[in-house]
Short mmCIF file of C-alpha atoms in Angstrom, two decimals:
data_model
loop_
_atom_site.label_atom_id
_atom_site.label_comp_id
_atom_site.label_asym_id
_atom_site.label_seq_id
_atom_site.Cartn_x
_atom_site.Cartn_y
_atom_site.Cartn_z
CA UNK A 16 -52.89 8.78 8.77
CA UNK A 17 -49.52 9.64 9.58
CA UNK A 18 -47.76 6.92 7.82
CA UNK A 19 -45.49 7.49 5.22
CA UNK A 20 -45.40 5.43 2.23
CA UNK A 21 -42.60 4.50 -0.10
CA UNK A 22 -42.14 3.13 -3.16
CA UNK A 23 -40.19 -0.17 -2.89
CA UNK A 24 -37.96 -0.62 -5.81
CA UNK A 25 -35.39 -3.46 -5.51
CA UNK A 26 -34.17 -6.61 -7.02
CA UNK A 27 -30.94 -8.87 -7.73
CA UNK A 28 -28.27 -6.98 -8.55
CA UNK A 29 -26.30 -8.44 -11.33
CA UNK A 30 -22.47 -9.12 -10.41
CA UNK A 31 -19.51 -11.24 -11.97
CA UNK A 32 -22.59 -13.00 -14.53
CA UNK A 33 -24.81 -13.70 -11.87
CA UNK A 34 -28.22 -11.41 -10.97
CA UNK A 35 -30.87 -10.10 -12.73
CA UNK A 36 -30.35 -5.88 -12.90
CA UNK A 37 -27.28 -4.76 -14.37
CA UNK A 38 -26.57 -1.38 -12.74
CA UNK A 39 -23.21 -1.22 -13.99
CA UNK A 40 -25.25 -0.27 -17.78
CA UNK A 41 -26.35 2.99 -17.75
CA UNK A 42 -29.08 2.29 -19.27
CA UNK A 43 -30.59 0.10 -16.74
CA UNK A 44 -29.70 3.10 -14.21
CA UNK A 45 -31.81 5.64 -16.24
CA UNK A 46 -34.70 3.32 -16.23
CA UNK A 47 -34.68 2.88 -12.51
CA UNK A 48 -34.87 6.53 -12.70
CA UNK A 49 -37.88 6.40 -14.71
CA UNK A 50 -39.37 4.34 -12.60
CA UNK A 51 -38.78 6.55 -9.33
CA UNK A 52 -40.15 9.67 -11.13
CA UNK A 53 -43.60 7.49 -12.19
CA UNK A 54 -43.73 6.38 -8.83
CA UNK A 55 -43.43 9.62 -7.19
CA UNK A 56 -45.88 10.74 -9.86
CA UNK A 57 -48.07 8.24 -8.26
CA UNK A 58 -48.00 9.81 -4.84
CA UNK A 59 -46.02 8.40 -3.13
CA UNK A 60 -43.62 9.96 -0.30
CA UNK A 61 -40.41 8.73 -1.14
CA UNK A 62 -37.99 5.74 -2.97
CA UNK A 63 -37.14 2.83 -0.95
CA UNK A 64 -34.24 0.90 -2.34
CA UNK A 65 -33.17 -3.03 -1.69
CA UNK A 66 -31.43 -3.86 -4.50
CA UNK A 67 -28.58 -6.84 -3.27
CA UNK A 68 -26.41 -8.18 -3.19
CA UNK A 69 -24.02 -4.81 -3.12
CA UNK A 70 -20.33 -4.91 -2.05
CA UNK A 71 -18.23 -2.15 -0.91
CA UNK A 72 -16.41 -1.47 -4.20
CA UNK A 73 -20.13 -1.04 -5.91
CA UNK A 74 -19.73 2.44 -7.52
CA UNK A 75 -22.70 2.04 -9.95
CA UNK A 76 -24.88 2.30 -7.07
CA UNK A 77 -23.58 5.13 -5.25
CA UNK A 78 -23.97 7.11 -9.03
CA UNK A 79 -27.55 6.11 -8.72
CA UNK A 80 -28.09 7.20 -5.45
CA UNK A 81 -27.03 10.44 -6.35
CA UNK A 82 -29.00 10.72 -9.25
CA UNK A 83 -31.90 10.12 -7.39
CA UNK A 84 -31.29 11.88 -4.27
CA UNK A 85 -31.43 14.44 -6.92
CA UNK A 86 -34.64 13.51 -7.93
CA UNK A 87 -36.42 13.23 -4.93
CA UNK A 88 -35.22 16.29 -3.20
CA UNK A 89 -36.32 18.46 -6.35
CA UNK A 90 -39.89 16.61 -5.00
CA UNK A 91 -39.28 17.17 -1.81
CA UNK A 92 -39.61 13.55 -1.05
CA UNK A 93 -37.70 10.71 0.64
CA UNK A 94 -34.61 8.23 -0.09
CA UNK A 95 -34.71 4.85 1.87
CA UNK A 96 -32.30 2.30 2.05
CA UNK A 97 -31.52 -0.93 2.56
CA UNK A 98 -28.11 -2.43 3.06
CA UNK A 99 -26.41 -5.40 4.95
CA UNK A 100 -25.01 -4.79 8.09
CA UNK A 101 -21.70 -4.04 8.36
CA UNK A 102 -18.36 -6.51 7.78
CA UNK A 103 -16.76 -7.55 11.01
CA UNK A 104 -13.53 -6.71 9.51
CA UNK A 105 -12.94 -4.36 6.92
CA UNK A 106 -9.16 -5.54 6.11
CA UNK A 107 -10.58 -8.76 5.23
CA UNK A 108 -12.59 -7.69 2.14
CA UNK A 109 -9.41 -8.26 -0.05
CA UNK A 110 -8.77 -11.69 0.84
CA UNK A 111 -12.65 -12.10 0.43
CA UNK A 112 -12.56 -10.87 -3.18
CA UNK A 113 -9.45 -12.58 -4.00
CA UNK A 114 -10.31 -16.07 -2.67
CA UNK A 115 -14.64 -15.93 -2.63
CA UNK A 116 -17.15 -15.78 -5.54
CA UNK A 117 -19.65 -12.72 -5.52
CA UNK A 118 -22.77 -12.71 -6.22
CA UNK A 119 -25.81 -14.70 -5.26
CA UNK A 120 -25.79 -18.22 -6.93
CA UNK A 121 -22.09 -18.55 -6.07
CA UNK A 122 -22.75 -21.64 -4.38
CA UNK A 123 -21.74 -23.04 -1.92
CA UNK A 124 -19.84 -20.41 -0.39
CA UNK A 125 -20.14 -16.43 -1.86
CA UNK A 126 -18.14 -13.65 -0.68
CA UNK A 127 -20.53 -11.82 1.69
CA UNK A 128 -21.72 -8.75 0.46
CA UNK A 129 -21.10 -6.32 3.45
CA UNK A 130 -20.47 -2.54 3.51
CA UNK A 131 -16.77 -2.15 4.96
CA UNK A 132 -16.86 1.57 6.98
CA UNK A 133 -16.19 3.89 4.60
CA UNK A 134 -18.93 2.52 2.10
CA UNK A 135 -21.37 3.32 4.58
CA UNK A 136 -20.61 6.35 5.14
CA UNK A 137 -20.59 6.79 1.64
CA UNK A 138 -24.40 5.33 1.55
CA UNK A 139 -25.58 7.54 4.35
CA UNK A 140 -24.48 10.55 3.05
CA UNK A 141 -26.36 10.41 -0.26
CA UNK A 142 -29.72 9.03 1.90
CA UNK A 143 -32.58 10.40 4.21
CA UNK A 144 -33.08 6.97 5.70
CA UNK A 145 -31.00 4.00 5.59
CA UNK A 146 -32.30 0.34 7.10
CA UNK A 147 -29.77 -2.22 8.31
CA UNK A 148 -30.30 -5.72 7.25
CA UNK A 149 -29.33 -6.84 10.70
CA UNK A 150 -31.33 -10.08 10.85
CA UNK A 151 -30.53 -13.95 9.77
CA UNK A 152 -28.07 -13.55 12.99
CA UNK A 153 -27.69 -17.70 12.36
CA UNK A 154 -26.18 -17.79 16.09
CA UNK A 155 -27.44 -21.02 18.01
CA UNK A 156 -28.51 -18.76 21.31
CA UNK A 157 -30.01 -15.88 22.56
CA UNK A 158 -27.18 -14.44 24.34
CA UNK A 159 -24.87 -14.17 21.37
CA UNK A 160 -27.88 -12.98 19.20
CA UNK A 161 -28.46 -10.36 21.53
CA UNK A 162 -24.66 -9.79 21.27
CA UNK A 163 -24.91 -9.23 17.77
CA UNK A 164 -27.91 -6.55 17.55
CA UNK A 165 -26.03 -4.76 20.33
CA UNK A 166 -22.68 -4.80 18.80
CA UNK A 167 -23.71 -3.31 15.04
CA UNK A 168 -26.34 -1.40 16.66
CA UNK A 169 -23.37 0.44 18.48
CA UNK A 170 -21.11 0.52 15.86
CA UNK A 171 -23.63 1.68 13.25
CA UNK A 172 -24.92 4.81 14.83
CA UNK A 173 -21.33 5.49 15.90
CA UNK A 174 -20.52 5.22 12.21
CA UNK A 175 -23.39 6.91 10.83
CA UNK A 176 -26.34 8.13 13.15
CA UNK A 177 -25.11 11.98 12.90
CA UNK A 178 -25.69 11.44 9.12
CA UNK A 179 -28.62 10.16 8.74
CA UNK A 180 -31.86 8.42 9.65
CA UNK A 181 -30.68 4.73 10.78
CA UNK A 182 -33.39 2.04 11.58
CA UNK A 183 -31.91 -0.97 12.51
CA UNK A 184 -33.77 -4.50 11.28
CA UNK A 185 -35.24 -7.05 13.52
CA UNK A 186 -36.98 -9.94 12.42
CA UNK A 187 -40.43 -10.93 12.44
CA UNK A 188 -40.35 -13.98 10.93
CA UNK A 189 -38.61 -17.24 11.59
CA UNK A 190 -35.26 -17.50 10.99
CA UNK A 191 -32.84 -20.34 10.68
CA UNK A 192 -32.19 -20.40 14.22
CA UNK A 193 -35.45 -19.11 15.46
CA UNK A 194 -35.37 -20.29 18.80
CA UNK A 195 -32.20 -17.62 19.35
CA UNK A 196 -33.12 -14.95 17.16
CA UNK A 197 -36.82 -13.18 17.66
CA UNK A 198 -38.27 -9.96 18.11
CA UNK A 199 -37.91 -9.30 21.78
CA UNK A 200 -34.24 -10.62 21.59
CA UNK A 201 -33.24 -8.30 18.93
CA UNK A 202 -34.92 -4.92 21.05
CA UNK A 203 -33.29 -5.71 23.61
CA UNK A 204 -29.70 -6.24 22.08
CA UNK A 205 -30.84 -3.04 20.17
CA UNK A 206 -31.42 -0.94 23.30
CA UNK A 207 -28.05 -2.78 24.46
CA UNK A 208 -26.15 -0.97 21.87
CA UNK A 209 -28.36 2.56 22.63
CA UNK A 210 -26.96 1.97 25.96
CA UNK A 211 -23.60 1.62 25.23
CA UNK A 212 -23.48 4.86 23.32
CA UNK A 213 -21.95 7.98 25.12
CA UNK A 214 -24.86 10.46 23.43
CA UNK A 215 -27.88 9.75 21.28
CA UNK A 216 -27.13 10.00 17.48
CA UNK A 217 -28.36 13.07 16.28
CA UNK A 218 -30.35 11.97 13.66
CA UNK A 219 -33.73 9.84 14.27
CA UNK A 220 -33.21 6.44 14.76
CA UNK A 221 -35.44 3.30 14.70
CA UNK A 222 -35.98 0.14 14.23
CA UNK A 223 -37.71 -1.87 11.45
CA UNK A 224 -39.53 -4.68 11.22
CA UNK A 225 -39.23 -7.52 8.87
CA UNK A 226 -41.43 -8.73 8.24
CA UNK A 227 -44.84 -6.70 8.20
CA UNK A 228 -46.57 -9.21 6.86
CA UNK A 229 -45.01 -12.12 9.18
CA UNK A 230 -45.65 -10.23 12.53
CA UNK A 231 -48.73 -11.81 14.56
CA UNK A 232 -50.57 -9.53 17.11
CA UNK A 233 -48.22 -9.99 19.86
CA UNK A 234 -45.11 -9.21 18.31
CA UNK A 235 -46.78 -6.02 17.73
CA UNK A 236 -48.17 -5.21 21.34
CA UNK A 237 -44.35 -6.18 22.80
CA UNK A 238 -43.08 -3.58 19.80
CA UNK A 239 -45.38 -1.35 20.92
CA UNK A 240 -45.32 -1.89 24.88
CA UNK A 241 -41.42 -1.87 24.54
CA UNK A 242 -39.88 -0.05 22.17
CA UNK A 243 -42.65 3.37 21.30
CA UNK A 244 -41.73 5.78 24.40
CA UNK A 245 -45.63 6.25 24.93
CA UNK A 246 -47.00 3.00 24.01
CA UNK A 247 -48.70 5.07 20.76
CA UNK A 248 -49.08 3.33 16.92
#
């Protein structure tokens, strides 16, 4: 009771020949569509989208995010989604796309799909919720994992939190350098960048946890003891 439930649609985004979804086609976009409305059919509350990897110069999916912001308004239902965190410099994306590979497969090194600023923006103003992908930190210690939750926590609901819902991802399960990046680490870089913020966004704002189905009963009683205001589910 009280929970709402979304439909998770998401998979590899086809880009340069590599991926599985092509949402550059059309008709690829019109069947995601189709999907959404069955799912919605269904009963359930809203879409939830992770479809990756997307780079700032993806139009396709901003044309589908319309489309079915379109869709579930007319519902009145919910659009969710999920999107890397943000590039630490957006005036290097055209030496990335010059020099990198996109796409996931483009071993060993692939341009890293990040949303510069303005493709944020552009994201958050076409969604009810959006979830940063703010975990696999790979930093070797705590201090400069906490750094990094607190930095794009910061920057992101500078960037975005008056537009819409932001929950900002922390990991539940073990990452490459687990012993730097956890659960506790990442609230408190999170309420680090809350801190450094002159006002409180004016949208909601969260955090959310990746995995559910990797979290063990005390990485829920510290989410609960320190991050819910009242200690409630």
């Amino acid at each position: 009771p009280g929970v709402r439930v979304q439909a998770y649609l998401g998979q590899i985004r086809k880009v340069d020949g590599r991926g599985i979804t092509d949402l550059d086609d059309p008709a690829v976009r019109e069947r995601v569509l189709r999907t959404d409305a069955i799912m919605l059919d269904l009963g359930f509350d809203g879409i939830h989208y992770d479809f990756e990897p997307i780079y700032p110069d993806d139009t396709a999916f901003l044309e589908l995010l319309d489309r079915t912001r379109e869709l579930t308004r007319s519902r009145g239902r919910i659009l969710s989604v999920a999107i890397e965190q943000l590039t630490l410099l957006d005036e290097a994306q055209p030496v990335y796309r010059a020099l990198i590979p996109r796409g996931w497969g483009a071993e060993p090194v692939h341009y890293p799909p990040r949303p510069t600023e303005k493709y944020l923006r552009d994201i958050a103003d076409r969604s009810d919720q959006v979830a940063i992908m703010t975990y696999d930190v790979s930093l070797p210690t705590r201090s400069l994992a906490g750094w990094h939750y607190a930095w794009h926590t910061e920057r992101t609901l500078r960037l975005i939190g008056d537009r819409t819902t932001v929950f900002m991802g922390i990991p539940t399960y073990r990452p490459l350098f687990d012993w730097a990046e956890d659960l506790p680490g990442a609230l408190r870089g999170v309420r680090r960048g809350l801190d450094a913020l002159d006002r409180p966004p004016a949208r909601p704002f969260g955090v959310a946890l990746f995995a559910e189905w990797t979290a063990i009963p005390p990485e829920w009683a510290h989410y609960r003891a320190n991050w819910l205001p009242d200690g409630s589910e």
